[in-house]
CSV table of C-alpha atoms in Angstrom, one decimal:
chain,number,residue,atom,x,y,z
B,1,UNK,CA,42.8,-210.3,-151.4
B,2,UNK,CA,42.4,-209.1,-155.1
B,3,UNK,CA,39.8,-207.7,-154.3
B,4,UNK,CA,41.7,-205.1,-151.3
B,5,UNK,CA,44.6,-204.7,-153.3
B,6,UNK,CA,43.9,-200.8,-151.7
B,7,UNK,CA,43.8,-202.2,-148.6
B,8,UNK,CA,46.4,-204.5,-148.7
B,9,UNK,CA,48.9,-201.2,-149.4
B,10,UNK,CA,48.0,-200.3,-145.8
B,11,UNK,CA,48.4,-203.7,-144.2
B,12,UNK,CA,52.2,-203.6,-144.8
B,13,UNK,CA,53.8,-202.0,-142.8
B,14,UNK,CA,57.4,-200.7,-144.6
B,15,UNK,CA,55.0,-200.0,-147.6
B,16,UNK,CA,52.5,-197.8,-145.3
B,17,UNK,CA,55.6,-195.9,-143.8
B,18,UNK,CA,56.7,-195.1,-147.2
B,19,UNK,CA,53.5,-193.6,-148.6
B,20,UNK,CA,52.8,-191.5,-145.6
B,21,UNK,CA,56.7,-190.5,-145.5
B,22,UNK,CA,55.7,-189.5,-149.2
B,23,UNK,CA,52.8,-187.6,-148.5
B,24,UNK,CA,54.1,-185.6,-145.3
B,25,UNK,CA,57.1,-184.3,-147.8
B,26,UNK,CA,54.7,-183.2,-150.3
B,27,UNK,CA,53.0,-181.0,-147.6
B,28,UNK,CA,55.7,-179.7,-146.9
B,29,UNK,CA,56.2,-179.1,-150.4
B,30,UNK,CA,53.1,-177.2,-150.5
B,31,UNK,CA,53.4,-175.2,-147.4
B,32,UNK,CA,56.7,-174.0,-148.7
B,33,UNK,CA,55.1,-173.1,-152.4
B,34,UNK,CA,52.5,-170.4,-150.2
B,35,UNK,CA,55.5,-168.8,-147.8
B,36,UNK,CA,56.4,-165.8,-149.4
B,37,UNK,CA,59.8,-164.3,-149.3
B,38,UNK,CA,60.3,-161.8,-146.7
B,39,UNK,CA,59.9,-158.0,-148.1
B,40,UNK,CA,57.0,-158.8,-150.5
B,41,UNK,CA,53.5,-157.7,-150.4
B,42,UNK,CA,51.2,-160.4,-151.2
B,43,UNK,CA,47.7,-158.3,-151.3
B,44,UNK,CA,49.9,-156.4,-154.2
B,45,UNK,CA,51.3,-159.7,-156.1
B,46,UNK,CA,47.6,-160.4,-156.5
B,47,UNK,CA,46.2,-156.9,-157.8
B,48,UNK,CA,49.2,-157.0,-160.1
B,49,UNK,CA,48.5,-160.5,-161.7
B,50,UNK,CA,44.6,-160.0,-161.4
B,51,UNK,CA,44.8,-156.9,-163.5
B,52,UNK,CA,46.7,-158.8,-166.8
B,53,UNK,CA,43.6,-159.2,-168.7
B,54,UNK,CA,45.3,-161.5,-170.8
B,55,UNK,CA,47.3,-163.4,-168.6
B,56,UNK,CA,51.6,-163.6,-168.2
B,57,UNK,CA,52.8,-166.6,-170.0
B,58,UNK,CA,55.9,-166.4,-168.5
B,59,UNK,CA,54.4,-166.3,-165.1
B,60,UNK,CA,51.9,-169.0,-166.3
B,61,UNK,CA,54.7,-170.9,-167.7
B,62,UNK,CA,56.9,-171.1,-164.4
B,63,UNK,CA,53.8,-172.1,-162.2
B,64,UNK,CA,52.8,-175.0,-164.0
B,65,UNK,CA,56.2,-176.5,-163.0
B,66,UNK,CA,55.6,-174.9,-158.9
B,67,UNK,CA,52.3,-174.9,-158.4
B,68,UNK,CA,51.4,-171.5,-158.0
B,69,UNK,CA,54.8,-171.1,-156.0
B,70,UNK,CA,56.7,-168.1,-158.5
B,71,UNK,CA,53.6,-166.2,-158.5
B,72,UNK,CA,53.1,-166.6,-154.9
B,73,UNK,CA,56.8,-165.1,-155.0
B,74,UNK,CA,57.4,-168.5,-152.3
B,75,UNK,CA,60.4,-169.6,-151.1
B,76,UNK,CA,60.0,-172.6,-153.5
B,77,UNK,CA,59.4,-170.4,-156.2
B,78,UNK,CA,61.6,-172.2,-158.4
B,79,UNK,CA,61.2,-175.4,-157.4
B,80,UNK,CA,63.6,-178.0,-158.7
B,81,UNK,CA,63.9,-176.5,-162.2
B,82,UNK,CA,67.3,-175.0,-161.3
B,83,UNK,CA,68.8,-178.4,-160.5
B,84,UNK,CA,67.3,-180.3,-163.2
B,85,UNK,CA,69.3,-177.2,-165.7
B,86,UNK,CA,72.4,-178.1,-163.9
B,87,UNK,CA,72.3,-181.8,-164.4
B,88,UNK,CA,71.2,-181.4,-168.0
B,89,UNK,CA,74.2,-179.6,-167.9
B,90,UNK,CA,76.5,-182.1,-166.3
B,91,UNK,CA,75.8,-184.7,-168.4
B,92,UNK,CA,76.4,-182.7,-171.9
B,93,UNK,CA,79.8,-182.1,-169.7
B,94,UNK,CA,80.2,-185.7,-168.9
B,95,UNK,CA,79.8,-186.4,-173.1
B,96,UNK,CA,82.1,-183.5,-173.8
B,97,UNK,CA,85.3,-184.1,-171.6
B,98,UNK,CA,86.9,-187.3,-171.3
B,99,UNK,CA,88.5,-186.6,-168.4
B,100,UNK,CA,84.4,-186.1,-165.9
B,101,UNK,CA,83.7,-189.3,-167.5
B,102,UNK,CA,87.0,-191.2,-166.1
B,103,UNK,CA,86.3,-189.8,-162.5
B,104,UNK,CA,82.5,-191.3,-163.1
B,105,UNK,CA,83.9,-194.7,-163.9
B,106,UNK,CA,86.3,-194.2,-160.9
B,107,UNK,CA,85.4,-195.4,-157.4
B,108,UNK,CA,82.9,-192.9,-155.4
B,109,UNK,CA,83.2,-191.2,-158.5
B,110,UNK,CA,79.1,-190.6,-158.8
B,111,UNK,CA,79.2,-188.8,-155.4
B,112,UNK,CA,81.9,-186.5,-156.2
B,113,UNK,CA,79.2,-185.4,-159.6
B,114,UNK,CA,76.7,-185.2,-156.9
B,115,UNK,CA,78.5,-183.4,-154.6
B,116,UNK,CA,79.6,-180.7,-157.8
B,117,UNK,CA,76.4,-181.2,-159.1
B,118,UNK,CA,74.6,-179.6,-156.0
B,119,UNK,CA,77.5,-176.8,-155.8
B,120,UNK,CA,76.6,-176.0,-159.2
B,121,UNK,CA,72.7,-175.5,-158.3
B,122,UNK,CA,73.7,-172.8,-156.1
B,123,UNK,CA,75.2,-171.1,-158.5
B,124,UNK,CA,72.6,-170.9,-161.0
B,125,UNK,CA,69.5,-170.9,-158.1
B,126,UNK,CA,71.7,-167.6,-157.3
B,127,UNK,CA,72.0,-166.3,-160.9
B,128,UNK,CA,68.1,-167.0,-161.0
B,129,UNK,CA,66.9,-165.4,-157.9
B,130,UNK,CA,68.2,-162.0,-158.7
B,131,UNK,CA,66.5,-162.1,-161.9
B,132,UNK,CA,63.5,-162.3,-159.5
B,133,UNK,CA,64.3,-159.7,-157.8
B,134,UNK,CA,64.6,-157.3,-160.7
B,135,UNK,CA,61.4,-158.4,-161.8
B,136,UNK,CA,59.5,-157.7,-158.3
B,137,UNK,CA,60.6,-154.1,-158.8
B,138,UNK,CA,58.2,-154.1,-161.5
B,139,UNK,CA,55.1,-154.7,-159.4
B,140,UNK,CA,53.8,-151.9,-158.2
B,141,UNK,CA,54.3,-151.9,-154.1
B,142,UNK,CA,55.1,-155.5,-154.2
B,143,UNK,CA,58.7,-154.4,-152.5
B,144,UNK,CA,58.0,-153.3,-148.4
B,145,UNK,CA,61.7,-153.1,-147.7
B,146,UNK,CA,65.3,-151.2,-148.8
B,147,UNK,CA,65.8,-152.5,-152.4
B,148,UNK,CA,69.5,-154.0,-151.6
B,149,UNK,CA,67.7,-155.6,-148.7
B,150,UNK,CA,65.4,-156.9,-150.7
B,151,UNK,CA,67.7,-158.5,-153.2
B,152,UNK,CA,70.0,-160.0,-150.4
B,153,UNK,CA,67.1,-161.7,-148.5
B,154,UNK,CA,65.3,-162.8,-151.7
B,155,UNK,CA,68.5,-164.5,-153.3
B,156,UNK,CA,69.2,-165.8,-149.9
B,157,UNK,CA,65.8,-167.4,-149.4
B,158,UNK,CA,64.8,-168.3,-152.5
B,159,UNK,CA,68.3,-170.0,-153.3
B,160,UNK,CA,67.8,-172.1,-150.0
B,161,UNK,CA,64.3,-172.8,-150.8
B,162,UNK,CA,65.5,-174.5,-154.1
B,163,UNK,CA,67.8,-176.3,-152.2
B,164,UNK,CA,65.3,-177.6,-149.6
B,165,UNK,CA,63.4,-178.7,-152.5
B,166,UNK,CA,66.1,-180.9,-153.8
B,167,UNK,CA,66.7,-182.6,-150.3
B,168,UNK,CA,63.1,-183.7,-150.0
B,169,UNK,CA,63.2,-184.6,-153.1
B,170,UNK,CA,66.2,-187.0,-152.1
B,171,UNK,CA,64.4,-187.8,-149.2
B,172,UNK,CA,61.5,-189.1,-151.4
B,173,UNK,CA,63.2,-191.3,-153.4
B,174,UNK,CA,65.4,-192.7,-150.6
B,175,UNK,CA,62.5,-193.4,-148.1
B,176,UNK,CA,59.2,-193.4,-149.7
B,177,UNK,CA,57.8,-193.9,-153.6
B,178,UNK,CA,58.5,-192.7,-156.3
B,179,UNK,CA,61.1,-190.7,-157.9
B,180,UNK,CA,61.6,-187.5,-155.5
B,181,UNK,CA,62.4,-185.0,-158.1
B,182,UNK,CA,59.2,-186.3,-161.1
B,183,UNK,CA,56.7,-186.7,-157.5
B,184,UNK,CA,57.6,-182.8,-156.7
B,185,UNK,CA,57.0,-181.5,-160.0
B,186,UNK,CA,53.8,-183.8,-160.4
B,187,UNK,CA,52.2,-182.6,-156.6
B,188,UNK,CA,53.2,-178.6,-158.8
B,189,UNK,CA,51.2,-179.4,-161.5
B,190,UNK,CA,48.2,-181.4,-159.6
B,191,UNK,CA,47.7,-178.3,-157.1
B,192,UNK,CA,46.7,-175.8,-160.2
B,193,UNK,CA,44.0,-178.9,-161.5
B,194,UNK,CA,41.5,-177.4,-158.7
B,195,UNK,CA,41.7,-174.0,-160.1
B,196,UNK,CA,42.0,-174.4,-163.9
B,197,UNK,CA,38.6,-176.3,-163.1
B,198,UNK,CA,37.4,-173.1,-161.5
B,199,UNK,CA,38.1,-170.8,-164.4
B,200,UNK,CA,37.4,-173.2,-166.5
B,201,UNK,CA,33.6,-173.2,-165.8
B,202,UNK,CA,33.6,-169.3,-164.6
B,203,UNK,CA,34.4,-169.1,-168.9
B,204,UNK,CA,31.6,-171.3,-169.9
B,205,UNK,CA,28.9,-169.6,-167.4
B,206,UNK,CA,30.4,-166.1,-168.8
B,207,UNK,CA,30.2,-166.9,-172.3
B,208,UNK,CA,33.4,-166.7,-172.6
B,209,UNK,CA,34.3,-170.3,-174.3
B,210,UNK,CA,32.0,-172.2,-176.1
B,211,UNK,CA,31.0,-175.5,-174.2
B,212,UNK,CA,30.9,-177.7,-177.7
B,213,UNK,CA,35.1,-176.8,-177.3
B,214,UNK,CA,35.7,-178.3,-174.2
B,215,UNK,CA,33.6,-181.1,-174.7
B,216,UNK,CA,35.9,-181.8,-177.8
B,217,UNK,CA,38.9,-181.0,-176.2
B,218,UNK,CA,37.9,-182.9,-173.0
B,219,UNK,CA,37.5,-186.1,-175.5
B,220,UNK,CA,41.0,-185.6,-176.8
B,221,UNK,CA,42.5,-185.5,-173.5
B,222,UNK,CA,41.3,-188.7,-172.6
B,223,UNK,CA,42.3,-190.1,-176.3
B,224,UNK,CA,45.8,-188.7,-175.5
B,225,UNK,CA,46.2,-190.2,-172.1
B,226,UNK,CA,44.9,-193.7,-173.5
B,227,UNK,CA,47.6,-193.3,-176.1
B,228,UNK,CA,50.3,-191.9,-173.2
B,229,UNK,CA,49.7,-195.0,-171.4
B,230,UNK,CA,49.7,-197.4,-174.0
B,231,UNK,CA,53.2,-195.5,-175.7
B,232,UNK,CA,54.9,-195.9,-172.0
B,233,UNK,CA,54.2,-199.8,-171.9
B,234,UNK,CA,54.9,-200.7,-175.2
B,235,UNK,CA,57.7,-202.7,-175.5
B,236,UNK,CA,60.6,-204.4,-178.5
B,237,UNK,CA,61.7,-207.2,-177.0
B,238,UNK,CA,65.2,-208.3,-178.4
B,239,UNK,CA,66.1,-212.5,-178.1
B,240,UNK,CA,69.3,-213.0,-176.3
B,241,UNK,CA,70.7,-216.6,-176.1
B,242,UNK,CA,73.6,-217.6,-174.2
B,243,UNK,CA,75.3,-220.7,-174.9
B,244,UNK,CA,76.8,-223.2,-172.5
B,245,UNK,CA,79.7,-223.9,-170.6
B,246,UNK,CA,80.8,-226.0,-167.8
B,247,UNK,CA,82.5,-225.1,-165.0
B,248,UNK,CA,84.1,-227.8,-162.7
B,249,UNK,CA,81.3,-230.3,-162.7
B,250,UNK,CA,78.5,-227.5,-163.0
B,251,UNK,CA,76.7,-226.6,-166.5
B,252,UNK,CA,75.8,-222.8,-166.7
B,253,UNK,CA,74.1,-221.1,-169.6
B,254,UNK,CA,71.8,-222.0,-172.3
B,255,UNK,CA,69.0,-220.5,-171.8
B,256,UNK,CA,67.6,-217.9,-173.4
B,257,UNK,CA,66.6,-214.3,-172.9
B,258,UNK,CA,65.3,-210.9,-173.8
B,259,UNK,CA,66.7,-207.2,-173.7
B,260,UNK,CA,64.1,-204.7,-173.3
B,261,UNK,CA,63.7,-202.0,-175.0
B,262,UNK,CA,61.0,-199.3,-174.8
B,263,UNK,CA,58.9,-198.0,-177.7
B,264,UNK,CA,60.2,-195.0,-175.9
B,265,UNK,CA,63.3,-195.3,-174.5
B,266,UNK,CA,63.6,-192.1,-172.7
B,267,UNK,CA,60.7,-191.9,-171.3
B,268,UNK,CA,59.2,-188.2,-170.1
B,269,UNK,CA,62.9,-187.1,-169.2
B,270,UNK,CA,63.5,-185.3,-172.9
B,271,UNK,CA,60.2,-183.2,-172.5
B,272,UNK,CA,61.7,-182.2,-168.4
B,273,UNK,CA,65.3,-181.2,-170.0
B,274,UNK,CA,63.7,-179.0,-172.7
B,275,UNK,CA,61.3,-177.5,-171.0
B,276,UNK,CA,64.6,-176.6,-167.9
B,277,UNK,CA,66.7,-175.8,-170.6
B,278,UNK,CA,64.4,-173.2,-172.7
B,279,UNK,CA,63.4,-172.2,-168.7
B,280,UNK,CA,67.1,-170.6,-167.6
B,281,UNK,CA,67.3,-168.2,-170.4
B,282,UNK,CA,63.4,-167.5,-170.6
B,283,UNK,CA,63.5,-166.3,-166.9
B,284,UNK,CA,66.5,-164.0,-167.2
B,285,UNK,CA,65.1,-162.3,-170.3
B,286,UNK,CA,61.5,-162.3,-169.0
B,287,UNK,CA,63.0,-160.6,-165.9
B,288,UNK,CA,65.8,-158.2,-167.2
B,289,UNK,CA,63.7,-157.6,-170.3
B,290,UNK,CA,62.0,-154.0,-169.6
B,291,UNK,CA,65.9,-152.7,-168.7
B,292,UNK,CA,67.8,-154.3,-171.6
B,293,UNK,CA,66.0,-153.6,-175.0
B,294,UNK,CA,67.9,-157.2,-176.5
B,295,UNK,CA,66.6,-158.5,-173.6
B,296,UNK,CA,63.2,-157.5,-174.0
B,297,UNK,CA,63.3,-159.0,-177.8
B,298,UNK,CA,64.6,-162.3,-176.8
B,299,UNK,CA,61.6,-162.6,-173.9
B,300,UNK,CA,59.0,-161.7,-176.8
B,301,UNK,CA,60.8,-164.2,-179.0
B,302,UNK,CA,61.1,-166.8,-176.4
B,303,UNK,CA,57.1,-166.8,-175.6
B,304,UNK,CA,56.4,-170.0,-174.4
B,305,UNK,CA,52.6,-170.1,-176.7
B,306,UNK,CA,55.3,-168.6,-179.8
B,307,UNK,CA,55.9,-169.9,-182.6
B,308,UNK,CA,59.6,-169.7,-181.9
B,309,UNK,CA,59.8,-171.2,-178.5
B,310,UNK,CA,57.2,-174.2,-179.7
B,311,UNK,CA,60.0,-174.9,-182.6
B,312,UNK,CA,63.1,-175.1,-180.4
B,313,UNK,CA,61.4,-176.9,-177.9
B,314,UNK,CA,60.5,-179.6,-180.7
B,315,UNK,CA,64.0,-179.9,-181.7
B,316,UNK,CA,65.7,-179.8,-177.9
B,317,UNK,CA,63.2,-182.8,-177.2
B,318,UNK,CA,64.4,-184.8,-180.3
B,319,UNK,CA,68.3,-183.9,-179.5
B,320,UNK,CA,67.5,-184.8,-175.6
B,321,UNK,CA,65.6,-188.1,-176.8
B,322,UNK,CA,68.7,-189.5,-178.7
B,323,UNK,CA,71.4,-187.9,-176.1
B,324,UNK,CA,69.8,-189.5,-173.0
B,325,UNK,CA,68.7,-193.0,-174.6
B,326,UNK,CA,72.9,-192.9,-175.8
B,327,UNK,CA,73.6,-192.4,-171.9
B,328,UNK,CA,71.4,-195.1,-170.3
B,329,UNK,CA,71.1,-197.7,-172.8
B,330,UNK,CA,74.6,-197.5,-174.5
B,331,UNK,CA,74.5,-200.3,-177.3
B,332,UNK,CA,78.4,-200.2,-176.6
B,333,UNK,CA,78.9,-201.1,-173.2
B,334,UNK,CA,75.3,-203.7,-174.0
B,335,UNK,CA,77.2,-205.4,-176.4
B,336,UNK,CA,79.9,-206.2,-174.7
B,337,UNK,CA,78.3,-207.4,-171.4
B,338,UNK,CA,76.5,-209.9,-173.9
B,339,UNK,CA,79.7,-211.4,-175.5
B,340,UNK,CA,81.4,-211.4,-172.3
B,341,UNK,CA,78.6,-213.4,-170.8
B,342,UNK,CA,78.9,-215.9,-174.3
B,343,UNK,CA,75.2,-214.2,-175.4
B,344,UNK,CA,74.6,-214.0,-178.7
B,345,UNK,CA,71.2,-212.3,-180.7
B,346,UNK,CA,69.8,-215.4,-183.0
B,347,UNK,CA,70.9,-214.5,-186.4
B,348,UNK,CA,73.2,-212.2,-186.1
B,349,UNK,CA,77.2,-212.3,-186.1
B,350,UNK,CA,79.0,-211.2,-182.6
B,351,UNK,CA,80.8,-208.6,-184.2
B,352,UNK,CA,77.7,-207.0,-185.4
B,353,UNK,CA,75.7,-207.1,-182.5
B,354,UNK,CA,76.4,-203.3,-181.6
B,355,UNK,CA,75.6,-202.0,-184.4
B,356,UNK,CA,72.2,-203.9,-184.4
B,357,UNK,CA,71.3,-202.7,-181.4
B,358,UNK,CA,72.0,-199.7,-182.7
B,359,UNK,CA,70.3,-199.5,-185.6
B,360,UNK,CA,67.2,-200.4,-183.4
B,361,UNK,CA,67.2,-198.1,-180.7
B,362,UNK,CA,67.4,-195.2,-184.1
B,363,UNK,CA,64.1,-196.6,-184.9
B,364,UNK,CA,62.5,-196.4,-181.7
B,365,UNK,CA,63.6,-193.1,-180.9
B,366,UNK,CA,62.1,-190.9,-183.7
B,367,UNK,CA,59.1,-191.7,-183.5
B,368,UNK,CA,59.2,-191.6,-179.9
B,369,UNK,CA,60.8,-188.7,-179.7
B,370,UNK,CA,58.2,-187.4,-182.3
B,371,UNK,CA,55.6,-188.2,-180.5
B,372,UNK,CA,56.7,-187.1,-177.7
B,373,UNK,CA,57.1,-183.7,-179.1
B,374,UNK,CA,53.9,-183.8,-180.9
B,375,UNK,CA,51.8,-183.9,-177.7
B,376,UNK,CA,54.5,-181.7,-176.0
B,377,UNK,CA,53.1,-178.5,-178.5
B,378,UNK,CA,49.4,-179.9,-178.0
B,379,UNK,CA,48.9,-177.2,-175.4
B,380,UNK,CA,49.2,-174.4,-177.6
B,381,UNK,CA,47.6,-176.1,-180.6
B,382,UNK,CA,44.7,-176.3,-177.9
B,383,UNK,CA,44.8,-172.3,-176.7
B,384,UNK,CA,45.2,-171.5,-181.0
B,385,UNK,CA,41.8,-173.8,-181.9
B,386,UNK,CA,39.4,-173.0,-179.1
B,387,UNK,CA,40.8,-170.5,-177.5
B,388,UNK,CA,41.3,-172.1,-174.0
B,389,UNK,CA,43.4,-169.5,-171.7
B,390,UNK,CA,47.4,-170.8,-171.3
B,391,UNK,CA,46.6,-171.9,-167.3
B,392,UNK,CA,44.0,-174.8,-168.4
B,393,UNK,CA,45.4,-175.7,-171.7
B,394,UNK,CA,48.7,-176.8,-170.3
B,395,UNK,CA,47.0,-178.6,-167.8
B,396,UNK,CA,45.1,-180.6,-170.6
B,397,UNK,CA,48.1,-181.7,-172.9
B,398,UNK,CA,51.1,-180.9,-173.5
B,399,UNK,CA,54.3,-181.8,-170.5
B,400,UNK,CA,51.8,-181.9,-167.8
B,401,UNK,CA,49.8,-184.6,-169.2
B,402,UNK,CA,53.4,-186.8,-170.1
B,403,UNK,CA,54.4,-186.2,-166.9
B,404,UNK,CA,51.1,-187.1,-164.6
B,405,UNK,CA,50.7,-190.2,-166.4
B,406,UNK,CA,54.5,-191.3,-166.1
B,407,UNK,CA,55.4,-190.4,-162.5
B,408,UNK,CA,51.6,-192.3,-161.9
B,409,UNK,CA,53.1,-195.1,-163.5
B,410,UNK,CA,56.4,-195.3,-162.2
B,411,UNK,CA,54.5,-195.2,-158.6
B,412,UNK,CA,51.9,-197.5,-159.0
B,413,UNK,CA,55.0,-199.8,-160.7
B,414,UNK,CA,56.9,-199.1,-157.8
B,415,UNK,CA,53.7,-200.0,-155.2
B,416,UNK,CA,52.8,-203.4,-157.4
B,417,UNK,CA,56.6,-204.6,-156.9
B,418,UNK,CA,56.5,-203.8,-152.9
B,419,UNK,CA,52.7,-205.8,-153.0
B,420,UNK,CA,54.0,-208.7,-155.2
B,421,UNK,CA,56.9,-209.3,-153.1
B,422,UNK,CA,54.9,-209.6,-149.5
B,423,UNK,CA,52.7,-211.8,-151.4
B,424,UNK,CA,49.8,-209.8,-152.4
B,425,UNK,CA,48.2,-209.1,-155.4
B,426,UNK,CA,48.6,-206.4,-157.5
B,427,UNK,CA,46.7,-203.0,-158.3
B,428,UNK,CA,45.7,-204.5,-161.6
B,429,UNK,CA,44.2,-207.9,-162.5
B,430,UNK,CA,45.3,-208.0,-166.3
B,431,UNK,CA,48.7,-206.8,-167.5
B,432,UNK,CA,51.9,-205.7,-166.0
B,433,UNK,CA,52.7,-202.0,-165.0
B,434,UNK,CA,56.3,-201.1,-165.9
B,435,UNK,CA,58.6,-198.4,-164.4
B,436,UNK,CA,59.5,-195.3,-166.9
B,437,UNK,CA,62.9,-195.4,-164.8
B,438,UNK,CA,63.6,-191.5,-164.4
């Protein structure tokens, strides 16, 4: 059987549902990303974005998280981002008032942030569907319809298309593999590998980019993915021990254990939260821009391959690195479930054992969160250096490349554990494969 680990994925049966559950959402997902909204002419979408010589990052930007879907003008045009912006949002909230935090803590309290959560989406799916409209208005015979028609239907749909996307995303995670929200923004960034490849080798047969480039450039991605994958398994194990006690005529405790913790704590989620945060205000001033001259400066300012953009996004990937590791692995409420299970970390005093834990998470999460950002930017060191158009370098580095190797992992994590516990072997003889937990 180690040898048909493949095989033995399709043997069981709950295991087999859930893949192919998986992969009918994600068709749908990419039926929905080439529907375009009702009112806009396609043939005139294409002449507009076939004539920038140079490219739209903004438009470039967006479809790296879609797939193609925002310049398709789809009804998935925006995909999840909107409701990844609200959460980052709710949580800061969560941090800042007291008062979300109790309800949390409070029973069904986590459905009722859901539940406000997913109002909330609306709100800003709305707020960022008309700036889609404006920006259609731009395109020369792109609108066939009444412009307040137009903007009605196009808010409409595209709103409801957002919040389709977050259902099957849902859907994913409930009934199939994988995280539902990282699997739809990996299947957007897989679909634009075919044709990155295409224009990739249209440049070299043109002359266009030198061939010695993407050779080196082609060996640094697959340095960088080594190093990915090695970064998202490493792991600092800290001893636990309990001590014992008896109960009635029952011993429990003394044994020993471990807590832990990642090289990376946080995993991809910093790089997703800076990359929706910078997104929201990006897309209204990228949209509004040519009407509102402050609006205009802050889209030129904001250029996602800017010098600008590349610095804030370092720094909202550091903040997010500390801020999310603070909400998932709170050395607060650690400690105390270790004392009130009478654990103790070997050499050091109870009362200190917060501020130990503490002190290592800090060390694991700047240079995670450095590195993180270091290969976050790499797409735009990539397009400086060999001059590799803004569609295939962020395809080569960058986000894309932290997320395609830690949703693969989290999956293939995922599919080891269903395999190991019908008694099969694993995908992998050597090693262990470890969830990134988004």
């Amino acid at each position: 059987m180690a040898n048909n680990a493949l095989l033995g994925i399709f043997r069981i049966k709950d295991l087999r549902a859930r893949i192919l559950f998986t992969l009918a959402i994600l068709v749908v997902f990419r039926l929905g990303s080439v529907l375009v909204i009702p009112g806009i002419d396609p043939h005139a979408l294409r002449v507009f974005f076939s004539s920038q010589i140079r490219g739209n990052a903004f438009v470039d930007y967006m479809d790296f998280f879609v797939g193609g879907a925002f310049s398709n003008f789809s009804v998935f045009m925006l995909g999840v981002m909107p409701y990844i912006s609200t959460q980052i949002l709710m949580q800061l909230a969560l941090i800042i008032f007291p008062s979300l935090k109790k309800i949390v803590e409070e029973d069904g309290g986590r459905k009722k942030i859901q539940k406000w959560t997913r109002m909330a989406t609306v709100v800003v799916a709305l707020i960022q569907s008309y700036a889609v409209t404006i920006y259609a208005s731009y395109i020369p015979g792109a609108i066939t319809i009444g412009r307040l028609s137009y903007t009605l239907i196009a808010m409409i749909t595209v709103t409801t298309g957002t919040m389709i996307t977050v259902w099957l995303g849902e859907q994913i995670t409930s009934r199939g593999i994988g995280n539902g929200v990282s699997m739809l923004i990996f299947a957007g960034i897989v679909a634009r590998l075919p044709s990155a490849v295409m224009e990739l080798v249209r440049m070299i047969r043109n002359d266009t980019l030198n061939p010695v480039f993407v050779i080196v450039a082609f060996v640094m991605f697959i340095g960088i993915v080594a190093l990915v994958v090695y970064e998202q398994q490493g792991l600092r194990r800290i001893p636990v021990h309990y001590a014992k006690k008896i109960v009635g005529r029952k011993m429990y405790g003394g044994q020993s254990s471990y807590i832990p913790f990642k090289i990376n704590p946080s995993g991809v989620i910093p790089v997703i939260f800076a990359s929706s945060f910078l997104t929201f205000p990006l897309q209204i001033a990228s949209n509004l821009g040519p009407n509102v001259r402050w609006l205009n400066s802050l889209a030129t300012f904001l250029r996602p391959d800017g010098l600008w953009y590349n610095i804030f996004y370092v720094l909202l990937i550091i903040f997010f690195a500390y801020f999310y590791t603070q909400v998932t692995l709170n050395p607060t409420e650690i400690a105390k479930q270790i004392r009130e299970n009478g654990g103790s970390i070997p050499g050091i005093r109870t009362d200190k054992t917060e501020e130990y834990l503490q002190k290592i998470l800090n060390r694991l999460i700047l240079p995670g969160s450095l590195y993180l950002a270091v290969i976050a930017v790499l797409p735009t060191i990539i397009q400086r250096l060999f001059g590799f158009p803004a569609s295939i370098s962020m395809l080569m580095g960058g986000t894309s490349l932290l997320i395609l190797v830690g949703v693969d992992l989290d999956t293939m994590s995922q599919i080891e554990a269903n395999l190991k516990s019908h008694y099969h072997d694993g995908l992998v003889k050597k090693g262990k494969l470890r969830s990134r937990n988004l």
